[in-house]
Tab-separated table of C-alpha atoms in Angstrom:
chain	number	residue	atom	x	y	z
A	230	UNK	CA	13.833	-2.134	-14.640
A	231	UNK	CA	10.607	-0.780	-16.051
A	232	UNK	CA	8.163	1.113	-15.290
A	233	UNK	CA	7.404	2.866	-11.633
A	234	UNK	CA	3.695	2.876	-11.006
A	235	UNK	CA	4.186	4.756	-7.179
A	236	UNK	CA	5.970	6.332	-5.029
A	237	UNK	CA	6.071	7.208	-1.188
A	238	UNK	CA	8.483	9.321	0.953
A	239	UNK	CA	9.281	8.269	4.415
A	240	UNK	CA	7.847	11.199	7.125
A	241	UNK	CA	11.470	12.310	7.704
A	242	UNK	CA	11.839	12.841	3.925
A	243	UNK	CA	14.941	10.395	4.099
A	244	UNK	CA	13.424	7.378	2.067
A	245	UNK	CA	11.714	6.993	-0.829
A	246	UNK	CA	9.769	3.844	-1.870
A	247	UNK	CA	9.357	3.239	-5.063
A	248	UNK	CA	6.275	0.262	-6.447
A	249	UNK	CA	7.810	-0.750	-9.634
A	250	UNK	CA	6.415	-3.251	-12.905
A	251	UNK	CA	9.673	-5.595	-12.217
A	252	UNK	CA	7.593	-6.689	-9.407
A	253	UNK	CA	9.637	-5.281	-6.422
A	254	UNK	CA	10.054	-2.306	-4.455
A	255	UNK	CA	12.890	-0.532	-4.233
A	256	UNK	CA	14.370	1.883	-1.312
A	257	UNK	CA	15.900	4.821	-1.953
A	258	UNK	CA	18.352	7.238	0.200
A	259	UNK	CA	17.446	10.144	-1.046
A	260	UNK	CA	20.056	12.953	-0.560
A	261	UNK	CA	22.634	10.314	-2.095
A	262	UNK	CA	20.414	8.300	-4.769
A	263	UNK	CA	21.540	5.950	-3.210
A	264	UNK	CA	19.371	2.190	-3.450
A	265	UNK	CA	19.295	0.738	-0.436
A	266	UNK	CA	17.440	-2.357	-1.175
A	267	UNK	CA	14.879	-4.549	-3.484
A	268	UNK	CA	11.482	-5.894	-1.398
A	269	UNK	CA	10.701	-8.752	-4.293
A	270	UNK	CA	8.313	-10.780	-2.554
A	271	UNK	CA	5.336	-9.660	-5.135
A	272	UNK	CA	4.734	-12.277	-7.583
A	273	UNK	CA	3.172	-9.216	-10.189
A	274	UNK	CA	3.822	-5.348	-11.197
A	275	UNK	CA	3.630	-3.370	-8.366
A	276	UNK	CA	0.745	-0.630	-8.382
A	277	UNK	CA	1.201	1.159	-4.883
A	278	UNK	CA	3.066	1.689	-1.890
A	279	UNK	CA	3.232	3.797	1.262
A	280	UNK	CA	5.417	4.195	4.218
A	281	UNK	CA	3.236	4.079	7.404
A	282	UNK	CA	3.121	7.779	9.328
A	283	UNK	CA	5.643	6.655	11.826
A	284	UNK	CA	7.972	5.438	9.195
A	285	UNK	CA	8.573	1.382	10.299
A	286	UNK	CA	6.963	-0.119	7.923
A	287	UNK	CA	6.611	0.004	3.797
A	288	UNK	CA	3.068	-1.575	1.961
A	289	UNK	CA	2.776	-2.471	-0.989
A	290	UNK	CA	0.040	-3.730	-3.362
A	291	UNK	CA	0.673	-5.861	-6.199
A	292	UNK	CA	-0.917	-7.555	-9.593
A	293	UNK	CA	-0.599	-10.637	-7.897
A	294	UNK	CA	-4.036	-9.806	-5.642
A	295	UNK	CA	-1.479	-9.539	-2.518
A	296	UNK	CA	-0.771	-6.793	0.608
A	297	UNK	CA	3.157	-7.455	1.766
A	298	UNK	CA	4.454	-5.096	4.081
A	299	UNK	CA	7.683	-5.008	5.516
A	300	UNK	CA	9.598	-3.573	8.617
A	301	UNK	CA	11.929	-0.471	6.830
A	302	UNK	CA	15.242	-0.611	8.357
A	303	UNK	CA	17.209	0.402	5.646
A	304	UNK	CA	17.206	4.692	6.094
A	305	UNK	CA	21.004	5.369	5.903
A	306	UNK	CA	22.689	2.020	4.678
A	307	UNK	CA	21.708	-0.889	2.938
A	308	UNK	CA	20.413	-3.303	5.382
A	309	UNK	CA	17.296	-6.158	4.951
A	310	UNK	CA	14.062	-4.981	5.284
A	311	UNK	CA	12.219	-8.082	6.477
A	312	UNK	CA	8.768	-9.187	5.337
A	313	UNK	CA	5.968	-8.889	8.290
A	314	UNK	CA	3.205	-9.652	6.682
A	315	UNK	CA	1.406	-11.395	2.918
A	316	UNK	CA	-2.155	-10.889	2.753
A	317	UNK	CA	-4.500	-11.871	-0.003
A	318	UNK	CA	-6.953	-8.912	-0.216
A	319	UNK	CA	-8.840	-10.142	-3.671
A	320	UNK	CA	-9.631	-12.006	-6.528
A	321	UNK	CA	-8.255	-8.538	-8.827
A	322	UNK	CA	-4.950	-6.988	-8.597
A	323	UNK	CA	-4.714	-4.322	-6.085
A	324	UNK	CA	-4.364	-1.024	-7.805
A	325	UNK	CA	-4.016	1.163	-4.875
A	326	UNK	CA	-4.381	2.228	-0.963
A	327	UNK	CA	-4.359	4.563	1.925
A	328	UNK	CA	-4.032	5.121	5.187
A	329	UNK	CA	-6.704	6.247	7.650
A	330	UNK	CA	-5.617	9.313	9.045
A	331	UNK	CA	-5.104	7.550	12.697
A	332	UNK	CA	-2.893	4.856	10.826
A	333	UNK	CA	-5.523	1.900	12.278
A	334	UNK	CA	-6.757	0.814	8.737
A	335	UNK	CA	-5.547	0.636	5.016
A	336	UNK	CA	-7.997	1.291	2.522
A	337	UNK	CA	-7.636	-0.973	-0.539
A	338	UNK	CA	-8.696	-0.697	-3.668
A	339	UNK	CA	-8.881	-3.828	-6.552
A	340	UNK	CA	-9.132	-3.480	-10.048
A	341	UNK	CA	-12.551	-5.227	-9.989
A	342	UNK	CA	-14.163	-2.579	-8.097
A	343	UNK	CA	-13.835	-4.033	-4.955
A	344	UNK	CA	-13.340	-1.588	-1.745
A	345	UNK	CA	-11.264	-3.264	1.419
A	346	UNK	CA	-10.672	-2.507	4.774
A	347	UNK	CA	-7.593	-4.022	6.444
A	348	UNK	CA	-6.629	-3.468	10.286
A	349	UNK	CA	-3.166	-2.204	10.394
A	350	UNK	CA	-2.463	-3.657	13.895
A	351	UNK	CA	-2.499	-7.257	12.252
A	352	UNK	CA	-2.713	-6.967	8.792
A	353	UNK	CA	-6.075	-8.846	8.201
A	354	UNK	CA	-8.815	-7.570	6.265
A	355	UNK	CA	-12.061	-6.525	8.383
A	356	UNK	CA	-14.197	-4.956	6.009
A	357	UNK	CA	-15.446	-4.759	2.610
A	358	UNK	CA	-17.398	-2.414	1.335
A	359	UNK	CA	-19.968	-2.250	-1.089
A	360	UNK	CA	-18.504	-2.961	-4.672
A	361	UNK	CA	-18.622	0.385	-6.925
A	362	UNK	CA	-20.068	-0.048	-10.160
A	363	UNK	CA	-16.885	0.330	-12.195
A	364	UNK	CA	-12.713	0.022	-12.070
A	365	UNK	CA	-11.287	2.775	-10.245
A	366	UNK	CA	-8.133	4.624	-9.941
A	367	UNK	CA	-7.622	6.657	-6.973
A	368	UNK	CA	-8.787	6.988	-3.340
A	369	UNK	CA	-8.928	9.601	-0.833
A	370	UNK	CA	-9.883	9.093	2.856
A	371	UNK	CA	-11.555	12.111	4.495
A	372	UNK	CA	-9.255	14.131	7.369
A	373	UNK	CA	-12.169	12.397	9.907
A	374	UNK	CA	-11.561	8.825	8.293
A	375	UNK	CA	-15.154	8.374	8.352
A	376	UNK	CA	-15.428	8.439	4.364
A	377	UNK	CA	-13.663	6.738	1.101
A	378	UNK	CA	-14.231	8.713	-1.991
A	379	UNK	CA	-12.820	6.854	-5.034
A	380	UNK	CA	-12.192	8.033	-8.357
A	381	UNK	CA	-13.778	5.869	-11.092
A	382	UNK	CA	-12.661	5.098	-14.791
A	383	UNK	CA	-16.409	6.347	-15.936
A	384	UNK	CA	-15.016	10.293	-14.918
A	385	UNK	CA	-17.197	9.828	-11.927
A	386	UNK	CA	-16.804	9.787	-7.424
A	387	UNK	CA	-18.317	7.651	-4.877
A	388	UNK	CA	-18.304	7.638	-1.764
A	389	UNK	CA	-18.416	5.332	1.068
A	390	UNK	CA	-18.481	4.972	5.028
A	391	UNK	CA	-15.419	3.705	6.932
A	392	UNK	CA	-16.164	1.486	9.512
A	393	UNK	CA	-14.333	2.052	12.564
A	394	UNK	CA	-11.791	-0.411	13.714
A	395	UNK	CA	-12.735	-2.885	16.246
């Protein structure tokens, strides 16, 4: 019910995730169309989501300045996807993440600018980087994971260092 903001397939291509302005997350089979659950934890629209590379769990960042992830069980029936974790990343609503490219961190960005860096082993934030000077849009994490270059609302990039998980 409304609109979908994101979308993420699982790494078999059997799921997709989709981060919805109902404020849920919905699970998809996707050879049948089949939904296969609601995730409605978030207390806000629901800007992005991601499956994690080895497909057990499904993120999702929210209007409501929150990180929820939860185990994904459901890939062939309808079953409950329990809630692992509920983070508070920032004062803004979180508009959008990624993945390092060895899973260990998320990336997160606000709407106020603000650049995180949560561990994905526990789900706590262990960085934040310095703020940009405007609202972005999009990431992108460098193959390496050594860099963050986000996309800003001004038309312009900057990029940052990724510190390394401890």
């Amino acid at each position: 019910n409304g609109a979908i903001f994101d979308l993420a397939f699982s790494p078999d291509g059997t799921v997709l995730a989709s981060a919805c302005a109902d404020e849920t997350v919905k699970i998809w089979h996707v050879e049948t169309a089949r939904r296969l659950d609601t995730l409605s934890q978030p207390e806000g629209e629901v800007f992005a989501v991601e499956i994690t590379a080895d497909g057990k769990f499904v993120l999702a960042g929210s209007a409501d300045n929150r990180l929820r992830v939860w185990r994904l069980r459901s890939k062939q029936r309808p079953q409950i996807n329990p809630i692992v974790a509920t983070r508070f990343v920032d004062e803004s609503p979180l508009l959008n993440f990624k993945l390092t490219p060895d899973g260990k961190s998320l990336v997160v960005l606000s709407e106020e600018g603000h650049v995180k860096v949560v561990r994905t082993s526990d789900w706590n934030q262990f960085a934040s980087l310095e703020p940009l000077d405007d609202s972005g849009s999009d990431l992108s994490i460098s193959p390496d994971g050594s860099t963050v270059t986000v996309s800003l609302m001004n038309g312009t990039l900057v990029s940052r260092r990724l510190p390394r998980v401890s």
